[in-house]
Amino acid sequence: MANEVCLRTLHLDRPWLLSSYESEGGYEALRKILTEKISQETIIETVKTSGLRGRGGAGFPTGLKWSFINRSAPGEKYIVCNSDEGEPGTFKDRDILRYNPHALIEGMIIAGYAIGGTAGYNYIRGEFWEPYERFEAALQEARDAGLLGENILGSGFSFDIHAHLGGGAYVCGEETALLESIEGKKGQPRFKPPFPAMFGLYGRPTIINNTESLASIPDIIRRGGEWFRDLGVENSGGSKLFSISGNINNPGVFEIPMGTPFSELLEMAGGMKDGYKLKAVIPGGSSAPVIPGEQMMELTMDYDSIASAGSMLGSGAVIVIDDRQCMVKLLDRISYFYYEESCGQCTPCREGTGWMHRVIHRIENGQGRPEDMDLLDDVTQRIMGRTICALGDAAAMPVAAFIKHYREEFQYHIDHKKCMVGGR
Amino acid sequence: MSDQQTITIEVDGKKLEATPGQMLIEVTDAAGITVPRFCYHKKLSVAANCRMCLVEVENAPKPLPACATPVADGMKAWTCSPLARQAQKGTMEFLLINHPLDCPICDQGGECELQDVAMGFGGGLSRFVEGKRVVKSDDIGPLIATDMTRCIHCTRCVRFGDEIAGVREMGATGRGEHMKIGVYVEHTVGSELSGNIIDLCPVGALTSKPFRYRARAWELTTHDSIAAHDGVGSNIHVHVRNHQVMRVVPRENEAVNETWLSDRDRFSYQALYSEDRLEKPLLRKNGKLVEAEWQEALLEAAGILKDADKARLGALVSPSATLEEMHLARKLLAGLGSDNIDYRLRQGDFRAADPAVPWLGQTLSAVERNQAVLLIGSWLRKDQPLLNHRVRKAALAGGRVMTINPVDYDFNFDLADKRICAPSGMVAELAGLARALGADTAGVSADASDAHQRMADALKSAEQGLVLLGSVAQAHTDFTLLRRLAANIAEAAGLDLGFTGEGANSTGAAMLGLGSGLSCGAMVTQGLDACLLLNLEPEADMANPAAAMAMLDNAKVVALSTHLGSGLEAVADVVLPVASFLETAGSFVNMQGDMQSFNGAARPVGEARPAWKVLRVLGNLADVEGFDQESVMDVREELQAAMGEAQPDNRLPEGDAPAPVLGSSDLQRIGGTPIYNTDMLVRRAQALQHTPDAWKAGLRVNPALAQALGLEDGDSVVLRQAEAEITLPLAVDERVPGGCVWMPTGVPGSELLGEGFGAVSLEKA
């Protein structure tokens, strides 16, 4: 049941080639749309039926997002693919770009067709040089085969895609900061509303989807919305890529149906490394609240199950933590990341991320103060829900969750000036 | 608009009326409900980055920024509910953790938005115990002091540059806590409106450099006044300590200067206390000016005026003198039998009569709505910065702004079309455009080119538009012909005709009827026996300085002046020290015809006295009737009666247009007066003289001409005009058309030269 959608070419030799993709049904969906002149409404309805939710982390229903665009508005409309993949622990989109770039290209063309646009941009994370080159090569293959560019397959429909390599800022994974970055400006999120569907890239109506979401589109069209939906479970249609890392034997990317128990995923990843005990799991990238290990073992990998434990499925980046790890040290590192990556635009995030990190850092280094726990509680509350974009929440949520579940470790650090685990 | 619907929202339990599309903060501001804010400014785009204006809105899961929340019918919001207060206090704490506690040495202390809001929303003690952020400050020029450690990143200054000044000079670099507002590569902020970021900055990050450490906000008294350096008539607050002007800031008047002020109007006050400010009367004795008592000087002055042959008695007054001063000067001369009084000091051509009262031809706010604007002989951006701002708004709204100029002056918006030609070619350009419009070409034979046709189409298709003659056109030797052609163009296209004028009170001077006797030009060419000068420097403020100086050298000269320059030192027989516009009561009529009166803000320096009082005494001493006014109000009533029903009126009197006289010589001069050389105060404002806009001593030619003459940038060159010759450094400037030398009037070196336009020669020194 694995590798049904985005990674379905993975078993082939050189799976990234157009021939490999076409041997697995690639571009059939596009050909069908263009020859049968399937209506935009039908495509959007199919995507809605599939239950596909945004794979970048927010989980917003993709079909619904597409329906927000005023397709009859005059002028250009854009499809933007978010391949910035900055969330620590996430490395799935990189594998799509490396091993199945044509699925993304076909998905973007279909999306462009569905909203009446003629141009797409793929914003690729700055560090992804190799995937960037492979994606560019795939674009050229598609153009040469008449699948991309002017008058695709003689249908009269034209659509082209431009790859854009980012500059290496986490915040540019935020969709409006990404648009600013493409426009050549400082990567800072825009205030919303207006939303990109109204005022997006260069002020035009724009749809921004994650790489995995767009790469899932061709199979949804080819095999039907119901087929995709039924791969998964209620409210979490389809299969999903999980990037699993941490203290496990076989870290990597696994495409499995939504609703697969975490325990099975852990088993696929080779189980706990060196037989240590599972202590905790960060289920959806570093901004997702941490879940204690025993609780996690009861959960399934879908939106509702993870949410029921107070966390989120996010981008599907599963970070497995064993019982040798100090949660204070871990949070010190996570909070440092958000402190460094805040764009600096709005006050709570610019000032608050640095403050949180400094407090956690001093606790980790044996200089914590008795009032620090309350201070951290308070500062996280003053950041959450107060910022222009979700980075503030992303920075505050892990802090709140670590303290909620592992308060005694922090208190031990403050009281004893040393670590509870390992006795450092 | 009448068809605009009104909706009702409820804020803190109070029902408020609003219009759809308004942001919540606009409605609360109008209702007097205080919502704290830093980044929001009504004249700038919404950034919503400071998060200080968070309020609670019904059904919203989290507090929303009032500055970026559009109102909706039936919306309920609470600005000081526990949730709103908690959010606002949270933001306040974040803003303060890295803000230095240096209020005692900060110039913003006492008038700081952060300080004020912290009083209401800040905690008494900081919970932040780590080291605070320190940020290096850029040197951004002589006007603005930077202390970027104090910056709270509201980006008002960044948005101002982008949206108002039209030059992106400030920007944010770096991420997160390392984000820094500054100039990207260290350089001087060069906008002519740059000082406004001092007002916009809510903290002490950007403060006035000339004002730095001079006074505390609470030591200052505020006086309302009117700025005196352009025809806009910006409303200002003058801040005074111990009877001295410490600084000038804008006073909001939506119909005039909105909330802005040009740097020239903001920093000119420095000249009040310059070294050569006159503090005592001066009398010429044995060929030298020596200090004298008022009584003696006044008697001497009255004697000179009274004894002169009335046909050869005249007065030249600054176009930025007050109505009261102009009125009394004219009355004094009239009492002595002369109506030779003029204010059009830099006008280059008097061959045809002026319109009754030249003015802008539109209101300032109407300028924003023009669909086409034709600028003729005008560096509007530097000449009338806030009028230019209105034109810029028209351009941004899609209006087509076109120029016919002798220099490719830079603008802060895109020009739809521009015709750059030597001064002698401007007549043909206008005639070509007139021909393209099917208008009378005033006897000039001309062909319409494609460009003329394009411009004509743009002018014709505009429902509302303006043909504006600037100060360079007014100084032009063929001004009256240019004016006739401009009027014909405006009429044929169905647009308004306008003039920017020379000073703060040109329109007022015309309403008083000044200029009805001998014109300034005629007084210079025909010569006078006695001349009254009011606040002008003949070597810098006249159309033809050399001729004016020669004429005055042969006349008895009574000068009322704030400062003593080299010209007055050479020609004046009596110099009476008078108050500057900030030290006297007076009135100006701005270019849209508003009469704006003001009182003196500070005490005149030394023994200087308000000029209207000096003129009144002179009237008495010269035995002229009607000089018994006891207050400035008496003078004002009298002058208003004298103005009668005079109204701004740009209709040209009937009459044939003169033939062009400016020939296309091998090499011709381009005059005009740069932004910081326009009057005696501005020329002495130290900080302004150190900005990039200050004219660097020298003349400018384009690269091709420099090469043809074998000259390089920085070479010393000899410029000859008629009999005069001067040696100056040469600068190569691509904006100058071929065959021309850009050598303005009013700048160092120009004193010895003749009029701003005409044949010159140039060679290596």
Short mmCIF file of C-alpha atoms in Angstrom, two decimals, chain B residues 584-747:
data_model
loop_
_atom_site.label_atom_id
_atom_site.label_comp_id
_atom_site.label_asym_id
_atom_site.label_seq_id
_atom_site.Cartn_x
_atom_site.Cartn_y
_atom_site.Cartn_z
CA THR B 584 6.82 89.67 12.63
CA ALA B 585 3.09 89.60 12.15
CA GLY B 586 2.02 89.46 8.56
CA SER B 587 0.02 87.79 5.82
CA PHE B 588 0.76 85.89 2.64
CA VAL B 589 -1.54 84.97 -0.20
CA ASN B 590 -0.48 81.58 -1.48
CA MET B 591 -0.65 80.33 -5.05
CA GLN B 592 -4.21 79.10 -4.67
CA GLY B 593 -5.35 82.50 -3.39
CA ASP B 594 -5.65 81.81 0.36
CA MET B 595 -4.78 84.80 2.51
CA GLN B 596 -3.07 83.38 5.58
CA SER B 597 -2.13 85.69 8.46
CA PHE B 598 0.22 84.98 11.29
CA ASN B 599 1.80 86.58 14.30
CA GLY B 600 5.46 86.87 15.14
CA ALA B 601 6.76 83.76 16.83
CA ALA B 602 10.08 84.97 18.16
CA ARG B 603 11.71 88.24 19.12
CA PRO B 604 13.69 89.93 16.34
CA VAL B 605 17.42 89.71 16.73
CA GLY B 606 19.30 92.70 18.18
CA GLU B 607 17.66 96.00 17.32
CA ALA B 608 15.86 94.63 14.29
CA ARG B 609 12.23 95.70 14.06
CA PRO B 610 9.28 94.46 12.07
CA ALA B 611 9.49 96.01 8.61
CA TRP B 612 5.90 97.24 8.69
CA LYS B 613 6.77 99.34 11.75
CA VAL B 614 9.89 100.69 10.08
CA LEU B 615 7.92 101.63 6.98
CA ARG B 616 5.30 103.31 9.12
CA VAL B 617 7.92 105.49 10.79
CA LEU B 618 9.52 106.24 7.43
CA GLY B 619 6.13 107.39 6.21
CA ASN B 620 5.81 109.76 9.12
CA LEU B 621 9.34 111.06 8.74
CA ALA B 622 8.81 111.58 5.01
CA ASP B 623 5.66 113.58 5.83
CA VAL B 624 3.33 111.21 4.02
CA GLU B 625 -0.30 111.11 5.11
CA GLY B 626 -1.90 108.03 6.60
CA PHE B 627 0.92 106.41 8.54
CA ASP B 628 -0.67 106.40 11.95
CA GLN B 629 -1.55 102.70 12.18
CA GLU B 630 -1.20 101.50 15.73
CA SER B 631 -1.28 97.79 15.16
CA VAL B 632 -0.75 95.28 12.45
CA MET B 633 -4.53 94.80 12.43
CA ASP B 634 -4.93 98.43 11.36
CA VAL B 635 -2.54 97.81 8.48
CA ARG B 636 -4.33 94.62 7.54
CA GLU B 637 -7.74 96.28 7.45
CA GLU B 638 -6.33 99.01 5.30
CA LEU B 639 -4.67 96.68 2.82
CA GLN B 640 -7.76 94.54 2.55
CA ALA B 641 -9.68 97.66 1.61
CA ALA B 642 -6.96 98.49 -0.89
CA MET B 643 -7.17 95.02 -2.42
CA GLY B 644 -10.89 95.44 -2.74
CA GLU B 645 -12.40 92.74 -4.85
CA ALA B 646 -9.12 91.64 -6.41
CA GLN B 647 -9.29 87.95 -7.25
CA PRO B 648 -6.79 85.53 -8.73
CA ASP B 649 -7.12 85.90 -12.50
CA ASN B 650 -4.86 84.32 -15.09
CA ARG B 651 -6.52 85.77 -18.19
CA LEU B 652 -3.90 87.40 -20.39
CA PRO B 653 -4.58 90.99 -21.41
CA GLU B 654 -5.26 91.46 -25.10
CA GLY B 655 -2.29 92.41 -27.23
CA ASP B 656 0.10 91.07 -29.77
CA ALA B 657 2.69 88.64 -28.58
CA PRO B 658 6.25 89.90 -28.89
CA ALA B 659 8.65 88.27 -31.29
CA PRO B 660 11.26 85.95 -29.83
CA VAL B 661 14.52 87.67 -28.94
CA LEU B 662 16.58 84.81 -27.54
CA GLY B 663 18.64 83.67 -30.49
CA SER B 664 20.28 80.30 -30.87
CA SER B 665 23.85 81.35 -30.24
CA ASP B 666 26.75 78.90 -30.30
CA LEU B 667 26.63 78.58 -26.58
CA GLN B 668 23.77 79.75 -24.39
CA ARG B 669 23.24 80.02 -20.70
CA ILE B 670 20.52 78.24 -18.77
CA GLY B 671 19.49 80.17 -15.67
CA GLY B 672 16.84 79.47 -13.10
CA THR B 673 17.45 79.36 -9.37
CA PRO B 674 18.18 76.13 -7.47
CA ILE B 675 16.12 75.06 -4.48
CA TYR B 676 18.46 76.32 -1.77
CA ASN B 677 19.39 79.64 -3.40
CA THR B 678 15.95 81.17 -3.72
CA ASP B 679 16.06 83.83 -1.01
CA MET B 680 18.39 85.39 1.51
CA LEU B 681 17.26 83.18 4.38
CA VAL B 682 17.53 79.92 2.49
CA ARG B 683 20.98 80.84 1.23
CA ARG B 684 22.10 81.18 4.83
CA ALA B 685 20.53 78.02 6.23
CA GLN B 686 23.66 76.05 7.01
CA ALA B 687 22.22 72.54 7.11
CA LEU B 688 20.41 72.95 3.81
CA GLN B 689 23.61 74.20 2.21
CA HIS B 690 25.24 70.88 3.06
CA THR B 691 22.60 68.70 1.40
CA PRO B 692 23.09 67.14 -2.04
CA ASP B 693 20.50 69.57 -3.42
CA ALA B 694 22.64 72.60 -2.59
CA TRP B 695 24.22 74.00 -5.75
CA LYS B 696 27.91 73.29 -5.72
CA ALA B 697 29.89 76.30 -6.90
CA GLY B 698 30.44 75.88 -10.58
CA LEU B 699 28.69 75.48 -13.89
CA ARG B 700 27.49 72.43 -15.76
CA VAL B 701 27.72 71.25 -19.33
CA ASN B 702 26.93 67.90 -20.91
CA PRO B 703 29.63 65.31 -21.65
CA ALA B 704 29.62 65.95 -25.41
CA LEU B 705 30.22 69.67 -25.01
CA ALA B 706 32.89 69.09 -22.40
CA GLN B 707 34.65 66.73 -24.76
CA ALA B 708 34.35 69.12 -27.70
CA LEU B 709 35.92 71.88 -25.62
CA GLY B 710 38.57 69.53 -24.28
CA LEU B 711 37.30 69.96 -20.73
CA GLU B 712 36.94 67.50 -17.91
CA ASP B 713 34.91 67.36 -14.75
CA GLY B 714 36.53 69.63 -12.17
CA ASP B 715 38.45 71.77 -14.66
CA SER B 716 38.61 75.48 -13.99
CA VAL B 717 36.86 77.39 -16.77
CA VAL B 718 36.28 81.02 -17.71
CA LEU B 719 32.68 81.92 -18.46
CA ARG B 720 32.02 85.17 -20.33
CA GLN B 721 28.68 86.87 -20.65
CA ALA B 722 28.71 90.34 -22.26
CA GLU B 723 31.51 92.18 -20.47
CA ALA B 724 31.44 90.00 -17.39
CA GLU B 725 33.73 87.07 -16.89
CA ILE B 726 34.20 84.63 -14.03
CA THR B 727 36.33 81.60 -13.36
CA LEU B 728 34.54 78.57 -11.99
CA PRO B 729 34.94 74.82 -11.74
CA LEU B 730 33.13 72.81 -14.39
CA ALA B 731 30.92 69.81 -13.73
CA VAL B 732 29.81 67.38 -16.39
CA ASP B 733 26.08 66.75 -16.19
CA GLU B 734 24.12 64.64 -18.63
CA ARG B 735 20.91 66.51 -17.90
CA VAL B 736 22.10 69.62 -19.75
CA PRO B 737 21.25 69.79 -23.47
CA GLY B 738 23.96 70.36 -26.03
CA GLY B 739 25.28 73.85 -26.70
CA CYS B 740 24.27 75.06 -23.25
CA VAL B 741 25.88 76.04 -19.98
CA TRP B 742 23.79 75.53 -16.88
CA MET B 743 24.73 78.45 -14.67
CA PRO B 744 21.83 79.50 -12.43
CA THR B 745 21.20 82.87 -10.83
CA GLY B 746 21.37 83.25 -7.08
CA VAL B 747 24.36 80.93 -6.77
#
